[in-house]
């Protein structure tokens, strides 16, 4: 059973709790500490409080009084633990003074076993080796500097000089020392899927508005004409696409609740905030276009509302983390992002970069800009989208209200107004009557048309801001552009079914037209 001092160093870097960034100039000392540094050594380990191998939260009073807020705590604790095996071995071999040995053994049991020293040496070196191995450029550090063979003099003695060189390489490696973020959230295929979702909605908007704008500019007495069959197919495509994106976003929002969104974690915030707003902006925009084209129904409305509610809960839960009143908020965001991104199991789910004496400010400006973008743009996006959604719902409610007074519509048979012309088939009579009499098909009033134009302009602006948020994953170098794994390919093909169905229907129409043209030519002959 390890004594208190050994137990503290054997917690797989449980003592490397992330702290605010530091300004200290401390470096690692590879020499054996002399007797006059023993008290400092004890303070470095924080022996004023008992702990065991199951400890998860080591807040040492002696350290916190002097190092709280400057990040030296993890550095000094790691420095002490790296030197501990050498001190124990020198103490056992009698190479230290009797006073030093006596005082040292008040904190450690005499006759420390080889197994205890091996376990401690493994603890202080495994984390560094694993951090290098999981980085995006392990070739820069692992073979020559951070491999276990290099970091150990013997199985129970860390090579402090090699550890110092390994740390220097990791701490100066910038983004190359960091792993990529979770590919299930911000992988290249998933990222491309989010972008395509926004592009498709923008394309539907352009496809709906350009024909109307063309007729408005080139027709003196502009009147919204009856939709062509081609337009109906495009609206059906939008409807199917909207169902797909609702299902996709609902699934993502449910999965987001498993990512500890209620804990302060800027890495999760940077990854999931753009994802949550992507479950609002394209959804509301597509729903606006469906309502404008009279293609909405109760199922579509329920899908839209459920997606909006889930995405809003995720968004506001995460947004609370970036509205902290801390004066050092940008640097805390940077520290949280870098340390959480590089946290690995071999370091007790913490980051080995927490012990860098001089951690560089690589990516600091990018993190500042990303944090500012989230704080400023996302409330605007959410507010505009919410207003648009509730205005559209109000329009639907008024349109379907049984108390709303409407002018009476009378149906006239075409033979009564078009004398001498052949009567159309009966199903066309019924369709014309339904389109004329149904309140859902009645043209909008001038006020609502103007409102829809304004709301469309607002959603176009929100879509642009959303694309800016999605660019955070790229600006922070969180994704591997070459990692087209199984899941990434699935993510980017999720929009294929409605598009393939639309292409197939267009092909069928083209075939029928070709067949009809061929029959007509045959009849002429």
PDB file of C-alpha atoms in Angstrom, residues 104-346:
ATOM      1  CA  UNK A 104      11.797  12.531   4.025  1.00  0.00           C
ATOM      2  CA  UNK A 105      10.684   9.264   5.626  1.00  0.00           C
ATOM      3  CA  UNK A 106       8.171  11.087   7.789  1.00  0.00           C
ATOM      4  CA  UNK A 107       6.170  11.496   4.586  1.00  0.00           C
ATOM      5  CA  UNK A 108       7.043   8.198   2.900  1.00  0.00           C
ATOM      6  CA  UNK A 109       7.301   4.697   4.245  1.00  0.00           C
ATOM      7  CA  UNK A 110      10.845   3.346   4.449  1.00  0.00           C
ATOM      8  CA  UNK A 111      11.894   0.488   2.194  1.00  0.00           C
ATOM      9  CA  UNK A 112       9.778   1.588  -0.730  1.00  0.00           C
ATOM     10  CA  UNK A 113       9.191  -1.405  -3.006  1.00  0.00           C
ATOM     11  CA  UNK A 114      10.344  -1.618  -6.601  1.00  0.00           C
ATOM     12  CA  UNK A 115       6.744  -2.113  -7.707  1.00  0.00           C
ATOM     13  CA  UNK A 116       5.763   1.213  -6.160  1.00  0.00           C
ATOM     14  CA  UNK A 117       8.591   2.983  -7.952  1.00  0.00           C
ATOM     15  CA  UNK A 118       7.699   1.309 -11.261  1.00  0.00           C
ATOM     16  CA  UNK A 119       4.075   2.315 -10.926  1.00  0.00           C
ATOM     17  CA  UNK A 120       5.048   5.894 -10.185  1.00  0.00           C
ATOM     18  CA  UNK A 121       7.525   6.056 -13.073  1.00  0.00           C
ATOM     19  CA  UNK A 122       4.884   4.664 -15.407  1.00  0.00           C
ATOM     20  CA  UNK A 123       2.372   7.252 -14.237  1.00  0.00           C
ATOM     21  CA  UNK A 124       4.569  10.266 -14.925  1.00  0.00           C
ATOM     22  CA  UNK A 125       5.731   9.030 -18.358  1.00  0.00           C
ATOM     23  CA  UNK A 126       2.680   7.288 -19.858  1.00  0.00           C
ATOM     24  CA  UNK A 127       0.734  10.528 -20.073  1.00  0.00           C
ATOM     25  CA  UNK A 128       3.451  12.297 -22.075  1.00  0.00           C
ATOM     26  CA  UNK A 129       3.922   9.356 -24.439  1.00  0.00           C
ATOM     27  CA  UNK A 130       0.187   8.997 -24.997  1.00  0.00           C
ATOM     28  CA  UNK A 131      -0.235  12.731 -25.591  1.00  0.00           C
ATOM     29  CA  UNK A 132       2.410  12.629 -28.308  1.00  0.00           C
ATOM     30  CA  UNK A 133       0.943   9.446 -29.787  1.00  0.00           C
ATOM     31  CA  UNK A 134      -2.550  10.993 -29.987  1.00  0.00           C
ATOM     32  CA  UNK A 135      -1.369  14.293 -31.466  1.00  0.00           C
ATOM     33  CA  UNK A 136      -2.020  15.065 -35.133  1.00  0.00           C
ATOM     34  CA  UNK A 137       1.745  14.927 -35.853  1.00  0.00           C
ATOM     35  CA  UNK A 138       3.208  12.132 -33.677  1.00  0.00           C
ATOM     36  CA  UNK A 139       6.183  11.867 -36.022  1.00  0.00           C
ATOM     37  CA  UNK A 140       7.502  15.162 -34.634  1.00  0.00           C
ATOM     38  CA  UNK A 141       7.864  13.933 -31.065  1.00  0.00           C
ATOM     39  CA  UNK A 142       7.310  10.235 -30.456  1.00  0.00           C
ATOM     40  CA  UNK A 143      10.233   8.294 -31.933  1.00  0.00           C
ATOM     41  CA  UNK A 144      13.081  10.584 -30.911  1.00  0.00           C
ATOM     42  CA  UNK A 145      11.759  12.288 -27.793  1.00  0.00           C
ATOM     43  CA  UNK A 146       8.588  10.986 -26.134  1.00  0.00           C
ATOM     44  CA  UNK A 147       8.615   7.221 -26.512  1.00  0.00           C
ATOM     45  CA  UNK A 148       8.533   5.250 -23.217  1.00  0.00           C
ATOM     46  CA  UNK A 149      12.040   3.938 -23.888  1.00  0.00           C
ATOM     47  CA  UNK A 150      13.359   7.509 -24.046  1.00  0.00           C
ATOM     48  CA  UNK A 151      11.487   8.742 -20.978  1.00  0.00           C
ATOM     49  CA  UNK A 152      12.678   5.969 -18.637  1.00  0.00           C
ATOM     50  CA  UNK A 153      16.227   5.383 -17.456  1.00  0.00           C
ATOM     51  CA  UNK A 154      15.096   2.114 -15.875  1.00  0.00           C
ATOM     52  CA  UNK A 155      11.636   0.678 -15.362  1.00  0.00           C
ATOM     53  CA  UNK A 156      11.424   2.532 -12.037  1.00  0.00           C
ATOM     54  CA  UNK A 157      13.425   5.698 -12.786  1.00  0.00           C
ATOM     55  CA  UNK A 158      12.118   8.460 -15.075  1.00  0.00           C
ATOM     56  CA  UNK A 159      14.681  10.219 -17.249  1.00  0.00           C
ATOM     57  CA  UNK A 160      14.020  13.771 -16.093  1.00  0.00           C
ATOM     58  CA  UNK A 161      16.180  15.304 -18.827  1.00  0.00           C
ATOM     59  CA  UNK A 162      14.281  13.393 -21.522  1.00  0.00           C
ATOM     60  CA  UNK A 163      10.980  14.394 -19.936  1.00  0.00           C
ATOM     61  CA  UNK A 164      12.072  18.012 -20.070  1.00  0.00           C
ATOM     62  CA  UNK A 165      12.927  17.688 -23.793  1.00  0.00           C
ATOM     63  CA  UNK A 166       9.655  15.901 -24.548  1.00  0.00           C
ATOM     64  CA  UNK A 167       7.642  18.573 -22.759  1.00  0.00           C
ATOM     65  CA  UNK A 168       9.523  21.315 -24.571  1.00  0.00           C
ATOM     66  CA  UNK A 169       8.576  19.756 -27.918  1.00  0.00           C
ATOM     67  CA  UNK A 170       4.936  19.230 -26.959  1.00  0.00           C
ATOM     68  CA  UNK A 171       4.539  22.666 -25.436  1.00  0.00           C
ATOM     69  CA  UNK A 172       5.989  24.414 -28.488  1.00  0.00           C
ATOM     70  CA  UNK A 173       4.207  22.280 -31.091  1.00  0.00           C
ATOM     71  CA  UNK A 174       1.068  24.413 -31.327  1.00  0.00           C
ATOM     72  CA  UNK A 175      -1.838  22.695 -33.072  1.00  0.00           C
ATOM     73  CA  UNK A 176       0.442  19.793 -34.050  1.00  0.00           C
ATOM     74  CA  UNK A 177       0.553  18.736 -30.378  1.00  0.00           C
ATOM     75  CA  UNK A 178      -3.233  18.560 -30.179  1.00  0.00           C
ATOM     76  CA  UNK A 179      -5.478  15.733 -31.352  1.00  0.00           C
ATOM     77  CA  UNK A 180      -8.384  16.408 -33.653  1.00  0.00           C
ATOM     78  CA  UNK A 181     -11.803  16.904 -32.086  1.00  0.00           C
ATOM     79  CA  UNK A 182     -14.484  14.222 -31.980  1.00  0.00           C
ATOM     80  CA  UNK A 183     -15.137  13.324 -35.620  1.00  0.00           C
ATOM     81  CA  UNK A 184     -18.722  12.336 -34.794  1.00  0.00           C
ATOM     82  CA  UNK A 185     -19.441  16.019 -34.074  1.00  0.00           C
ATOM     83  CA  UNK A 186     -17.058  18.015 -36.271  1.00  0.00           C
ATOM     84  CA  UNK A 187     -15.598  15.479 -38.682  1.00  0.00           C
ATOM     85  CA  UNK A 188     -15.067  16.566 -42.269  1.00  0.00           C
ATOM     86  CA  UNK A 189     -18.114  14.637 -43.516  1.00  0.00           C
ATOM     87  CA  UNK A 190     -20.350  15.897 -40.718  1.00  0.00           C
ATOM     88  CA  UNK A 191     -19.099  19.446 -41.285  1.00  0.00           C
ATOM     89  CA  UNK A 192     -19.810  19.164 -45.026  1.00  0.00           C
ATOM     90  CA  UNK A 193     -23.290  17.850 -44.210  1.00  0.00           C
ATOM     91  CA  UNK A 194     -24.069  20.940 -42.091  1.00  0.00           C
ATOM     92  CA  UNK A 195     -22.875  23.210 -44.909  1.00  0.00           C
ATOM     93  CA  UNK A 196     -24.933  21.331 -47.512  1.00  0.00           C
ATOM     94  CA  UNK A 197     -28.028  21.647 -45.335  1.00  0.00           C
ATOM     95  CA  UNK A 198     -27.710  25.447 -45.374  1.00  0.00           C
ATOM     96  CA  UNK A 199     -26.871  25.532 -49.088  1.00  0.00           C
ATOM     97  CA  UNK A 200     -29.908  23.435 -50.001  1.00  0.00           C
ATOM     98  CA  UNK A 201     -32.254  25.713 -48.066  1.00  0.00           C
ATOM     99  CA  UNK A 202     -30.700  28.760 -49.745  1.00  0.00           C
ATOM    100  CA  UNK A 203     -31.123  27.086 -53.137  1.00  0.00           C
ATOM    101  CA  UNK A 204     -34.801  26.393 -52.434  1.00  0.00           C
ATOM    102  CA  UNK A 205     -35.256  30.031 -51.464  1.00  0.00           C
ATOM    103  CA  UNK A 206     -33.633  31.258 -54.670  1.00  0.00           C
ATOM    104  CA  UNK A 207     -35.625  28.777 -56.737  1.00  0.00           C
ATOM    105  CA  UNK A 208     -38.877  30.010 -55.193  1.00  0.00           C
ATOM    106  CA  UNK A 209     -38.228  33.743 -55.377  1.00  0.00           C
ATOM    107  CA  UNK A 210     -36.429  34.208 -58.694  1.00  0.00           C
ATOM    108  CA  UNK A 211     -39.393  33.229 -60.921  1.00  0.00           C
ATOM    109  CA  UNK A 212     -41.683  35.543 -58.941  1.00  0.00           C
ATOM    110  CA  UNK A 213     -39.162  38.368 -59.167  1.00  0.00           C
ATOM    111  CA  UNK A 214     -38.771  37.807 -62.922  1.00  0.00           C
ATOM    112  CA  UNK A 215     -42.507  37.972 -63.540  1.00  0.00           C
ATOM    113  CA  UNK A 216     -42.811  40.993 -61.259  1.00  0.00           C
ATOM    114  CA  UNK A 217     -40.139  42.893 -63.213  1.00  0.00           C
ATOM    115  CA  UNK A 218     -41.322  41.884 -66.692  1.00  0.00           C
ATOM    116  CA  UNK A 219     -45.105  41.908 -66.294  1.00  0.00           C
ATOM    117  CA  UNK A 220     -47.134  45.091 -66.024  1.00  0.00           C
ATOM    118  CA  UNK A 221     -50.096  43.536 -64.227  1.00  0.00           C
ATOM    119  CA  UNK A 222     -48.277  41.101 -61.986  1.00  0.00           C
ATOM    120  CA  UNK A 223     -50.415  38.330 -60.597  1.00  0.00           C
ATOM    121  CA  UNK A 224     -49.185  35.202 -58.911  1.00  0.00           C
ATOM    122  CA  UNK A 225     -49.907  32.452 -61.410  1.00  0.00           C
ATOM    123  CA  UNK A 226     -50.960  28.921 -60.757  1.00  0.00           C
ATOM    124  CA  UNK A 227     -48.023  26.661 -59.936  1.00  0.00           C
ATOM    125  CA  UNK A 228     -46.729  24.513 -62.738  1.00  0.00           C
ATOM    126  CA  UNK A 229     -46.177  20.796 -62.326  1.00  0.00           C
ATOM    127  CA  UNK A 230     -42.437  21.446 -62.152  1.00  0.00           C
ATOM    128  CA  UNK A 231     -42.935  23.915 -59.308  1.00  0.00           C
ATOM    129  CA  UNK A 232     -45.099  21.404 -57.465  1.00  0.00           C
ATOM    130  CA  UNK A 233     -42.342  18.817 -57.714  1.00  0.00           C
ATOM    131  CA  UNK A 234     -39.791  21.277 -56.341  1.00  0.00           C
ATOM    132  CA  UNK A 235     -42.061  22.123 -53.423  1.00  0.00           C
ATOM    133  CA  UNK A 236     -42.536  18.409 -52.756  1.00  0.00           C
ATOM    134  CA  UNK A 237     -38.751  18.073 -52.745  1.00  0.00           C
ATOM    135  CA  UNK A 238     -38.533  20.887 -50.184  1.00  0.00           C
ATOM    136  CA  UNK A 239     -41.149  19.128 -48.053  1.00  0.00           C
ATOM    137  CA  UNK A 240     -39.253  15.823 -48.101  1.00  0.00           C
ATOM    138  CA  UNK A 241     -35.961  17.604 -47.438  1.00  0.00           C
ATOM    139  CA  UNK A 242     -37.527  19.413 -44.488  1.00  0.00           C
ATOM    140  CA  UNK A 243     -38.648  16.117 -42.971  1.00  0.00           C
ATOM    141  CA  UNK A 244     -35.130  14.715 -43.404  1.00  0.00           C
ATOM    142  CA  UNK A 245     -33.444  17.717 -41.780  1.00  0.00           C
ATOM    143  CA  UNK A 246     -35.921  17.700 -38.882  1.00  0.00           C
ATOM    144  CA  UNK A 247     -35.220  14.034 -38.192  1.00  0.00           C
ATOM    145  CA  UNK A 248     -31.470  14.633 -38.539  1.00  0.00           C
ATOM    146  CA  UNK A 249     -31.500  17.637 -36.192  1.00  0.00           C
ATOM    147  CA  UNK A 250     -33.725  15.954 -33.591  1.00  0.00           C
ATOM    148  CA  UNK A 251     -31.321  13.009 -33.480  1.00  0.00           C
ATOM    149  CA  UNK A 252     -28.335  15.330 -33.095  1.00  0.00           C
ATOM    150  CA  UNK A 253     -29.980  17.329 -30.310  1.00  0.00           C
ATOM    151  CA  UNK A 254     -30.832  14.172 -28.362  1.00  0.00           C
ATOM    152  CA  UNK A 255     -27.226  13.002 -28.772  1.00  0.00           C
ATOM    153  CA  UNK A 256     -26.003  16.412 -27.561  1.00  0.00           C
ATOM    154  CA  UNK A 257     -27.552  15.790 -24.142  1.00  0.00           C
ATOM    155  CA  UNK A 258     -25.043  12.958 -23.647  1.00  0.00           C
ATOM    156  CA  UNK A 259     -22.086  15.369 -24.006  1.00  0.00           C
ATOM    157  CA  UNK A 260     -22.338  16.946 -20.519  1.00  0.00           C
ATOM    158  CA  UNK A 261     -23.605  20.231 -21.909  1.00  0.00           C
ATOM    159  CA  UNK A 262     -24.371  21.506 -18.409  1.00  0.00           C
ATOM    160  CA  UNK A 263     -20.693  21.369 -17.387  1.00  0.00           C
ATOM    161  CA  UNK A 264     -18.423  24.281 -18.253  1.00  0.00           C
ATOM    162  CA  UNK A 265     -16.445  22.956 -21.183  1.00  0.00           C
ATOM    163  CA  UNK A 266     -15.488  25.362 -23.948  1.00  0.00           C
ATOM    164  CA  UNK A 267     -14.504  22.540 -26.293  1.00  0.00           C
ATOM    165  CA  UNK A 268     -18.044  21.153 -26.163  1.00  0.00           C
ATOM    166  CA  UNK A 269     -19.394  24.706 -26.442  1.00  0.00           C
ATOM    167  CA  UNK A 270     -17.384  25.473 -29.580  1.00  0.00           C
ATOM    168  CA  UNK A 271     -18.462  22.179 -31.136  1.00  0.00           C
ATOM    169  CA  UNK A 272     -22.149  22.101 -30.214  1.00  0.00           C
ATOM    170  CA  UNK A 273     -23.307  25.745 -30.335  1.00  0.00           C
ATOM    171  CA  UNK A 274     -23.037  25.916 -34.163  1.00  0.00           C
ATOM    172  CA  UNK A 275     -24.703  22.519 -34.258  1.00  0.00           C
ATOM    173  CA  UNK A 276     -27.623  23.689 -32.107  1.00  0.00           C
ATOM    174  CA  UNK A 277     -28.212  26.854 -34.154  1.00  0.00           C
ATOM    175  CA  UNK A 278     -28.044  24.705 -37.279  1.00  0.00           C
ATOM    176  CA  UNK A 279     -31.055  22.922 -35.835  1.00  0.00           C
ATOM    177  CA  UNK A 280     -32.926  26.251 -35.816  1.00  0.00           C
ATOM    178  CA  UNK A 281     -32.019  28.451 -38.803  1.00  0.00           C
ATOM    179  CA  UNK A 282     -32.388  26.003 -41.746  1.00  0.00           C
ATOM    180  CA  UNK A 283     -35.412  24.413 -40.083  1.00  0.00           C
ATOM    181  CA  UNK A 284     -37.311  27.680 -39.608  1.00  0.00           C
ATOM    182  CA  UNK A 285     -36.292  28.956 -43.051  1.00  0.00           C
ATOM    183  CA  UNK A 286     -37.507  25.818 -44.826  1.00  0.00           C
ATOM    184  CA  UNK A 287     -40.742  25.905 -42.845  1.00  0.00           C
ATOM    185  CA  UNK A 288     -41.272  29.534 -43.871  1.00  0.00           C
ATOM    186  CA  UNK A 289     -40.921  28.550 -47.539  1.00  0.00           C
ATOM    187  CA  UNK A 290     -43.331  25.632 -47.107  1.00  0.00           C
ATOM    188  CA  UNK A 291     -45.976  27.847 -45.521  1.00  0.00           C
ATOM    189  CA  UNK A 292     -45.511  30.443 -48.249  1.00  0.00           C
ATOM    190  CA  UNK A 293     -46.135  27.743 -50.855  1.00  0.00           C
ATOM    191  CA  UNK A 294     -49.145  26.286 -48.934  1.00  0.00           C
ATOM    192  CA  UNK A 295     -47.374  22.954 -48.447  1.00  0.00           C
ATOM    193  CA  UNK A 296     -47.485  22.877 -44.657  1.00  0.00           C
ATOM    194  CA  UNK A 297     -49.569  20.426 -42.643  1.00  0.00           C
ATOM    195  CA  UNK A 298     -49.904  19.458 -38.997  1.00  0.00           C
ATOM    196  CA  UNK A 299     -47.128  16.847 -39.158  1.00  0.00           C
ATOM    197  CA  UNK A 300     -44.664  19.330 -40.633  1.00  0.00           C
ATOM    198  CA  UNK A 301     -45.577  21.882 -37.969  1.00  0.00           C
ATOM    199  CA  UNK A 302     -45.067  19.391 -35.132  1.00  0.00           C
ATOM    200  CA  UNK A 303     -41.714  18.253 -36.545  1.00  0.00           C
ATOM    201  CA  UNK A 304     -40.587  21.862 -36.817  1.00  0.00           C
ATOM    202  CA  UNK A 305     -41.669  22.793 -33.291  1.00  0.00           C
ATOM    203  CA  UNK A 306     -40.047  19.723 -31.726  1.00  0.00           C
ATOM    204  CA  UNK A 307     -36.764  20.429 -33.501  1.00  0.00           C
ATOM    205  CA  UNK A 308     -36.875  24.084 -32.494  1.00  0.00           C
ATOM    206  CA  UNK A 309     -37.558  23.313 -28.812  1.00  0.00           C
ATOM    207  CA  UNK A 310     -34.776  20.721 -28.516  1.00  0.00           C
ATOM    208  CA  UNK A 311     -32.252  22.905 -30.343  1.00  0.00           C
ATOM    209  CA  UNK A 312     -33.155  25.920 -28.189  1.00  0.00           C
ATOM    210  CA  UNK A 313     -32.677  23.952 -24.953  1.00  0.00           C
ATOM    211  CA  UNK A 314     -29.246  22.760 -26.108  1.00  0.00           C
ATOM    212  CA  UNK A 315     -28.284  26.233 -27.315  1.00  0.00           C
ATOM    213  CA  UNK A 316     -29.189  28.130 -24.146  1.00  0.00           C
ATOM    214  CA  UNK A 317     -27.593  25.462 -21.953  1.00  0.00           C
ATOM    215  CA  UNK A 318     -24.317  25.965 -23.814  1.00  0.00           C
ATOM    216  CA  UNK A 319     -24.597  29.726 -24.197  1.00  0.00           C
ATOM    217  CA  UNK A 320     -24.590  30.119 -20.409  1.00  0.00           C
ATOM    218  CA  UNK A 321     -20.947  29.006 -20.434  1.00  0.00           C
ATOM    219  CA  UNK A 322     -19.806  31.889 -22.649  1.00  0.00           C
ATOM    220  CA  UNK A 323     -21.655  34.582 -20.688  1.00  0.00           C
ATOM    221  CA  UNK A 324     -19.592  34.143 -17.535  1.00  0.00           C
ATOM    222  CA  UNK A 325     -18.859  37.358 -15.639  1.00  0.00           C
ATOM    223  CA  UNK A 326     -15.188  36.450 -15.278  1.00  0.00           C
ATOM    224  CA  UNK A 327     -12.844  39.258 -16.250  1.00  0.00           C
ATOM    225  CA  UNK A 328     -10.428  36.739 -17.753  1.00  0.00           C
ATOM    226  CA  UNK A 329     -13.137  35.082 -19.842  1.00  0.00           C
ATOM    227  CA  UNK A 330     -11.250  34.974 -23.176  1.00  0.00           C
ATOM    228  CA  UNK A 331      -8.177  33.360 -21.644  1.00  0.00           C
ATOM    229  CA  UNK A 332     -10.304  30.927 -19.664  1.00  0.00           C
ATOM    230  CA  UNK A 333     -12.058  29.988 -22.904  1.00  0.00           C
ATOM    231  CA  UNK A 334      -8.680  29.413 -24.538  1.00  0.00           C
ATOM    232  CA  UNK A 335      -7.417  27.324 -21.626  1.00  0.00           C
ATOM    233  CA  UNK A 336     -10.617  25.268 -21.516  1.00  0.00           C
ATOM    234  CA  UNK A 337     -10.548  24.655 -25.256  1.00  0.00           C
ATOM    235  CA  UNK A 338      -6.890  23.630 -25.503  1.00  0.00           C
ATOM    236  CA  UNK A 339      -6.806  21.478 -22.369  1.00  0.00           C
ATOM    237  CA  UNK A 340     -10.116  19.728 -23.044  1.00  0.00           C
ATOM    238  CA  UNK A 341      -9.192  19.057 -26.669  1.00  0.00           C
ATOM    239  CA  UNK A 342      -5.946  17.392 -25.569  1.00  0.00           C
ATOM    240  CA  UNK A 343      -7.420  15.486 -22.601  1.00  0.00           C
ATOM    241  CA  UNK A 344      -6.890  11.719 -22.886  1.00  0.00           C
ATOM    242  CA  UNK A 345      -7.573   8.693 -20.626  1.00  0.00           C
ATOM    243  CA  UNK A 346      -3.854   8.073 -20.033  1.00  0.00           C
TER     244      UNK A 346
END
